[in-house]
Amino acid sequence: MPRRFLQRYMPKPDTLRRQRSLRFIAPLIADPGLWLLTRRSVANAFSVGLFCAMLPIPFQMVVAAVGARLSRCNLALSVGLVWITNPLTMPLIFYFNYRIGTFILGAPVREAPTRISTRWIAEQMHDILPPLVVGSFITAIVLAVAANIGIRLIWRWHVSYNWKRRRLNRQRRRACIESEFDD
């Protein structure tokens, strides 16, 4: 994984600590271990962030921050990845999770009315909630594990690729220097 690419878009801990609205979490932000960009910290941050993104709960970012603190992974990545479930994507993702839950539980799928209202949701909550929770947890676990393995493999491939590229460059320079001496 290109560390420089990630560092370019990551917020600086000092900048965050100086913001008045974030002073109450200054001790959390001050831990330098939460800002490292290593294969382990990035892979675990993807796991924590994507796991929390799939949960149908409020305050997903807070849960991701606590998860990052407990697992000692990159705080900014884990909190930022929660935004995969934003107001535009949330209905589609949670509907997919609901369908997974109905498949696993063998429950009938509730068809949405033409106009969804809070009253309809409140009336159907006892039927919708169990498949949504089960589907969300299963999707969250599968996505977290797949992301962790995928990031570790991509990171390893990227490091290997860079080593091979450096070795080829050294061989080319050596061949160029040797050809100059032969002349």
PDB file of C-alpha atoms in Angstrom, residues 13-163:
ATOM      1  CA  PRO A  13      -2.834  14.956  14.579  1.00  0.00           C
ATOM      2  CA  ASP A  14      -1.525  18.393  15.589  1.00  0.00           C
ATOM      3  CA  THR A  15      -4.109  20.115  13.402  1.00  0.00           C
ATOM      4  CA  LEU A  16      -6.904  18.063  14.942  1.00  0.00           C
ATOM      5  CA  ARG A  17      -5.679  18.687  18.492  1.00  0.00           C
ATOM      6  CA  ARG A  18      -5.818  22.465  17.941  1.00  0.00           C
ATOM      7  CA  GLN A  19      -9.463  22.452  16.917  1.00  0.00           C
ATOM      8  CA  ARG A  20     -11.709  23.597  19.731  1.00  0.00           C
ATOM      9  CA  SER A  21     -14.463  21.139  18.899  1.00  0.00           C
ATOM     10  CA  LEU A  22     -12.098  18.178  19.302  1.00  0.00           C
ATOM     11  CA  ARG A  23     -10.329  19.192  22.505  1.00  0.00           C
ATOM     12  CA  PHE A  24     -12.404  16.791  24.589  1.00  0.00           C
ATOM     13  CA  ILE A  25     -10.780  13.855  22.777  1.00  0.00           C
ATOM     14  CA  ALA A  26      -7.265  15.299  22.790  1.00  0.00           C
ATOM     15  CA  PRO A  27      -5.841  12.410  24.870  1.00  0.00           C
ATOM     16  CA  LEU A  28      -7.189   9.953  22.297  1.00  0.00           C
ATOM     17  CA  ILE A  29      -5.712  11.885  19.396  1.00  0.00           C
ATOM     18  CA  ALA A  30      -2.382  12.375  21.179  1.00  0.00           C
ATOM     19  CA  ASP A  31      -1.463   8.686  21.056  1.00  0.00           C
ATOM     20  CA  PRO A  32       1.094   8.394  18.212  1.00  0.00           C
ATOM     21  CA  GLY A  33       0.295   4.692  17.783  1.00  0.00           C
ATOM     22  CA  LEU A  34      -3.095   5.636  16.362  1.00  0.00           C
ATOM     23  CA  TRP A  35      -1.518   7.525  13.460  1.00  0.00           C
ATOM     24  CA  LEU A  36       0.982   4.941  12.208  1.00  0.00           C
ATOM     25  CA  LEU A  37       0.726   3.704   8.655  1.00  0.00           C
ATOM     26  CA  THR A  38       2.013   0.158   8.789  1.00  0.00           C
ATOM     27  CA  ARG A  39       0.636  -2.909   7.068  1.00  0.00           C
ATOM     28  CA  ARG A  40      -0.893  -4.103  10.333  1.00  0.00           C
ATOM     29  CA  SER A  41      -2.382  -0.756  11.389  1.00  0.00           C
ATOM     30  CA  VAL A  42      -3.887  -0.027   7.962  1.00  0.00           C
ATOM     31  CA  ALA A  43      -5.310  -3.537   7.537  1.00  0.00           C
ATOM     32  CA  ASN A  44      -6.830  -3.460  11.020  1.00  0.00           C
ATOM     33  CA  ALA A  45      -8.184   0.052  10.412  1.00  0.00           C
ATOM     34  CA  PHE A  46      -9.951  -1.202   7.294  1.00  0.00           C
ATOM     35  CA  SER A  47     -11.419  -4.059   9.335  1.00  0.00           C
ATOM     36  CA  VAL A  48     -12.641  -1.793  12.121  1.00  0.00           C
ATOM     37  CA  GLY A  49     -13.974   0.901   9.785  1.00  0.00           C
ATOM     38  CA  LEU A  50     -15.811  -1.430   7.435  1.00  0.00           C
ATOM     39  CA  PHE A  51     -17.192  -3.490  10.311  1.00  0.00           C
ATOM     40  CA  CYS A  52     -18.633  -0.361  11.933  1.00  0.00           C
ATOM     41  CA  ALA A  53     -19.931   0.926   8.594  1.00  0.00           C
ATOM     42  CA  MET A  54     -22.117  -2.152   8.175  1.00  0.00           C
ATOM     43  CA  LEU A  55     -23.753  -1.870  11.596  1.00  0.00           C
ATOM     44  CA  PRO A  56     -27.245  -0.292  11.607  1.00  0.00           C
ATOM     45  CA  ILE A  57     -26.520   1.897  14.624  1.00  0.00           C
ATOM     46  CA  PRO A  58     -26.194   5.617  15.238  1.00  0.00           C
ATOM     47  CA  PHE A  59     -22.787   7.120  16.041  1.00  0.00           C
ATOM     48  CA  GLN A  60     -20.823   4.679  13.891  1.00  0.00           C
ATOM     49  CA  MET A  61     -17.825   7.020  13.914  1.00  0.00           C
ATOM     50  CA  VAL A  62     -17.630   6.928  17.705  1.00  0.00           C
ATOM     51  CA  VAL A  63     -17.757   3.137  17.677  1.00  0.00           C
ATOM     52  CA  ALA A  64     -15.024   3.078  15.008  1.00  0.00           C
ATOM     53  CA  ALA A  65     -12.854   5.441  17.072  1.00  0.00           C
ATOM     54  CA  VAL A  66     -13.227   3.242  20.144  1.00  0.00           C
ATOM     55  CA  GLY A  67     -12.502   0.173  18.007  1.00  0.00           C
ATOM     56  CA  ALA A  68      -9.378   1.834  16.613  1.00  0.00           C
ATOM     57  CA  ARG A  69      -8.228   2.664  20.123  1.00  0.00           C
ATOM     58  CA  LEU A  70      -8.802  -0.893  21.366  1.00  0.00           C
ATOM     59  CA  SER A  71      -7.169  -2.572  18.374  1.00  0.00           C
ATOM     60  CA  ARG A  72      -4.340   0.010  18.143  1.00  0.00           C
ATOM     61  CA  CYS A  73      -4.919   0.679  14.465  1.00  0.00           C
ATOM     62  CA  ASN A  74      -5.000   3.868  12.406  1.00  0.00           C
ATOM     63  CA  LEU A  75      -7.694   6.132  13.840  1.00  0.00           C
ATOM     64  CA  ALA A  76      -8.264   8.355  10.811  1.00  0.00           C
ATOM     65  CA  LEU A  77      -8.718   5.461   8.389  1.00  0.00           C
ATOM     66  CA  SER A  78     -11.085   3.531  10.609  1.00  0.00           C
ATOM     67  CA  VAL A  79     -13.260   6.591  11.271  1.00  0.00           C
ATOM     68  CA  GLY A  80     -13.138   7.715   7.636  1.00  0.00           C
ATOM     69  CA  LEU A  81     -14.161   4.327   6.263  1.00  0.00           C
ATOM     70  CA  VAL A  82     -17.408   4.509   8.209  1.00  0.00           C
ATOM     71  CA  TRP A  83     -18.564   7.058   5.635  1.00  0.00           C
ATOM     72  CA  ILE A  84     -19.052   4.254   3.129  1.00  0.00           C
ATOM     73  CA  THR A  85     -22.530   4.188   4.616  1.00  0.00           C
ATOM     74  CA  ASN A  86     -23.460   7.778   3.951  1.00  0.00           C
ATOM     75  CA  PRO A  87     -27.012   9.051   3.432  1.00  0.00           C
ATOM     76  CA  LEU A  88     -26.866   8.107  -0.266  1.00  0.00           C
ATOM     77  CA  THR A  89     -25.548   4.550   0.106  1.00  0.00           C
ATOM     78  CA  MET A  90     -27.109   3.620   3.451  1.00  0.00           C
ATOM     79  CA  PRO A  91     -30.516   2.499   2.099  1.00  0.00           C
ATOM     80  CA  LEU A  92     -28.920   0.213  -0.488  1.00  0.00           C
ATOM     81  CA  ILE A  93     -26.375  -1.278   1.916  1.00  0.00           C
ATOM     82  CA  PHE A  94     -28.883  -1.870   4.689  1.00  0.00           C
ATOM     83  CA  TYR A  95     -31.405  -3.343   2.253  1.00  0.00           C
ATOM     84  CA  PHE A  96     -28.696  -5.743   1.066  1.00  0.00           C
ATOM     85  CA  ASN A  97     -27.921  -6.604   4.703  1.00  0.00           C
ATOM     86  CA  TYR A  98     -31.644  -7.123   5.340  1.00  0.00           C
ATOM     87  CA  ARG A  99     -31.900  -9.495   2.375  1.00  0.00           C
ATOM     88  CA  ILE A 100     -28.873 -11.471   3.630  1.00  0.00           C
ATOM     89  CA  GLY A 101     -30.563 -11.707   7.038  1.00  0.00           C
ATOM     90  CA  THR A 102     -33.863 -12.904   5.581  1.00  0.00           C
ATOM     91  CA  PHE A 103     -32.005 -15.549   3.581  1.00  0.00           C
ATOM     92  CA  ILE A 104     -30.101 -16.790   6.647  1.00  0.00           C
ATOM     93  CA  LEU A 105     -33.104 -16.721   8.986  1.00  0.00           C
ATOM     94  CA  GLY A 106     -35.543 -18.026   6.371  1.00  0.00           C
ATOM     95  CA  ALA A 107     -37.834 -15.068   7.072  1.00  0.00           C
ATOM     96  CA  PRO A 108     -40.183 -13.667   4.445  1.00  0.00           C
ATOM     97  CA  VAL A 109     -39.024 -10.490   2.721  1.00  0.00           C
ATOM     98  CA  ARG A 110     -41.151  -7.458   3.536  1.00  0.00           C
ATOM     99  CA  GLU A 111     -41.902  -5.426   0.472  1.00  0.00           C
ATOM    100  CA  ALA A 112     -41.672  -1.677   0.929  1.00  0.00           C
ATOM    101  CA  PRO A 113     -44.741   0.416   0.195  1.00  0.00           C
ATOM    102  CA  THR A 114     -44.659   3.042  -2.511  1.00  0.00           C
ATOM    103  CA  ARG A 115     -44.255   5.721   0.165  1.00  0.00           C
ATOM    104  CA  ILE A 116     -42.076   4.852   3.102  1.00  0.00           C
ATOM    105  CA  SER A 117     -43.014   6.704   6.255  1.00  0.00           C
ATOM    106  CA  THR A 118     -41.757   6.601   9.806  1.00  0.00           C
ATOM    107  CA  ARG A 119     -45.105   5.135  10.829  1.00  0.00           C
ATOM    108  CA  TRP A 120     -44.675   2.206   8.418  1.00  0.00           C
ATOM    109  CA  ILE A 121     -41.115   1.641   9.683  1.00  0.00           C
ATOM    110  CA  ALA A 122     -42.276   1.718  13.310  1.00  0.00           C
ATOM    111  CA  GLU A 123     -45.074  -0.781  12.568  1.00  0.00           C
ATOM    112  CA  GLN A 124     -42.750  -3.144  10.694  1.00  0.00           C
ATOM    113  CA  MET A 125     -39.718  -2.786  12.973  1.00  0.00           C
ATOM    114  CA  HIS A 126     -40.351  -6.007  14.880  1.00  0.00           C
ATOM    115  CA  ASP A 127     -40.312  -7.923  11.557  1.00  0.00           C
ATOM    116  CA  ILE A 128     -37.489  -5.992   9.898  1.00  0.00           C
ATOM    117  CA  LEU A 129     -35.019  -5.642  12.769  1.00  0.00           C
ATOM    118  CA  PRO A 130     -33.939  -9.289  13.362  1.00  0.00           C
ATOM    119  CA  PRO A 131     -33.001  -9.987   9.706  1.00  0.00           C
ATOM    120  CA  LEU A 132     -31.355  -6.566   9.428  1.00  0.00           C
ATOM    121  CA  VAL A 133     -29.201  -7.136  12.516  1.00  0.00           C
ATOM    122  CA  VAL A 134     -28.213 -10.682  11.543  1.00  0.00           C
ATOM    123  CA  GLY A 135     -27.472  -9.686   7.948  1.00  0.00           C
ATOM    124  CA  SER A 136     -25.534  -6.622   9.055  1.00  0.00           C
ATOM    125  CA  PHE A 137     -23.337  -8.601  11.450  1.00  0.00           C
ATOM    126  CA  ILE A 138     -22.635 -11.292   8.876  1.00  0.00           C
ATOM    127  CA  THR A 139     -21.837  -8.721   6.192  1.00  0.00           C
ATOM    128  CA  ALA A 140     -19.688  -6.755   8.642  1.00  0.00           C
ATOM    129  CA  ILE A 141     -17.655  -9.798   9.670  1.00  0.00           C
ATOM    130  CA  VAL A 142     -17.141 -11.023   6.106  1.00  0.00           C
ATOM    131  CA  LEU A 143     -16.217  -7.552   4.867  1.00  0.00           C
ATOM    132  CA  ALA A 144     -13.849  -6.911   7.790  1.00  0.00           C
ATOM    133  CA  VAL A 145     -11.981 -10.194   7.317  1.00  0.00           C
ATOM    134  CA  ALA A 146     -11.830  -9.824   3.529  1.00  0.00           C
ATOM    135  CA  ALA A 147     -10.587  -6.237   3.813  1.00  0.00           C
ATOM    136  CA  ASN A 148      -7.904  -7.182   6.335  1.00  0.00           C
ATOM    137  CA  ILE A 149      -6.600 -10.030   4.180  1.00  0.00           C
ATOM    138  CA  GLY A 150      -6.897  -7.968   0.996  1.00  0.00           C
ATOM    139  CA  ILE A 151      -5.021  -4.962   2.380  1.00  0.00           C
ATOM    140  CA  ARG A 152      -2.238  -7.193   3.737  1.00  0.00           C
ATOM    141  CA  LEU A 153      -1.884  -8.923   0.349  1.00  0.00           C
ATOM    142  CA  ILE A 154      -1.954  -5.652  -1.593  1.00  0.00           C
ATOM    143  CA  TRP A 155       0.593  -4.109   0.771  1.00  0.00           C
ATOM    144  CA  ARG A 156       2.884  -7.136   0.449  1.00  0.00           C
ATOM    145  CA  TRP A 157       2.570  -7.124  -3.341  1.00  0.00           C
ATOM    146  CA  HIS A 158       3.346  -3.393  -3.451  1.00  0.00           C
ATOM    147  CA  VAL A 159       6.475  -3.787  -1.309  1.00  0.00           C
ATOM    148  CA  SER A 160       7.641  -6.745  -3.423  1.00  0.00           C
ATOM    149  CA  TYR A 161       6.985  -4.804  -6.617  1.00  0.00           C
ATOM    150  CA  ASN A 162       9.021  -1.835  -5.348  1.00  0.00           C
ATOM    151  CA  TRP A 163      11.931  -4.091  -4.375  1.00  0.00           C
TER     152      TRP A 163
END
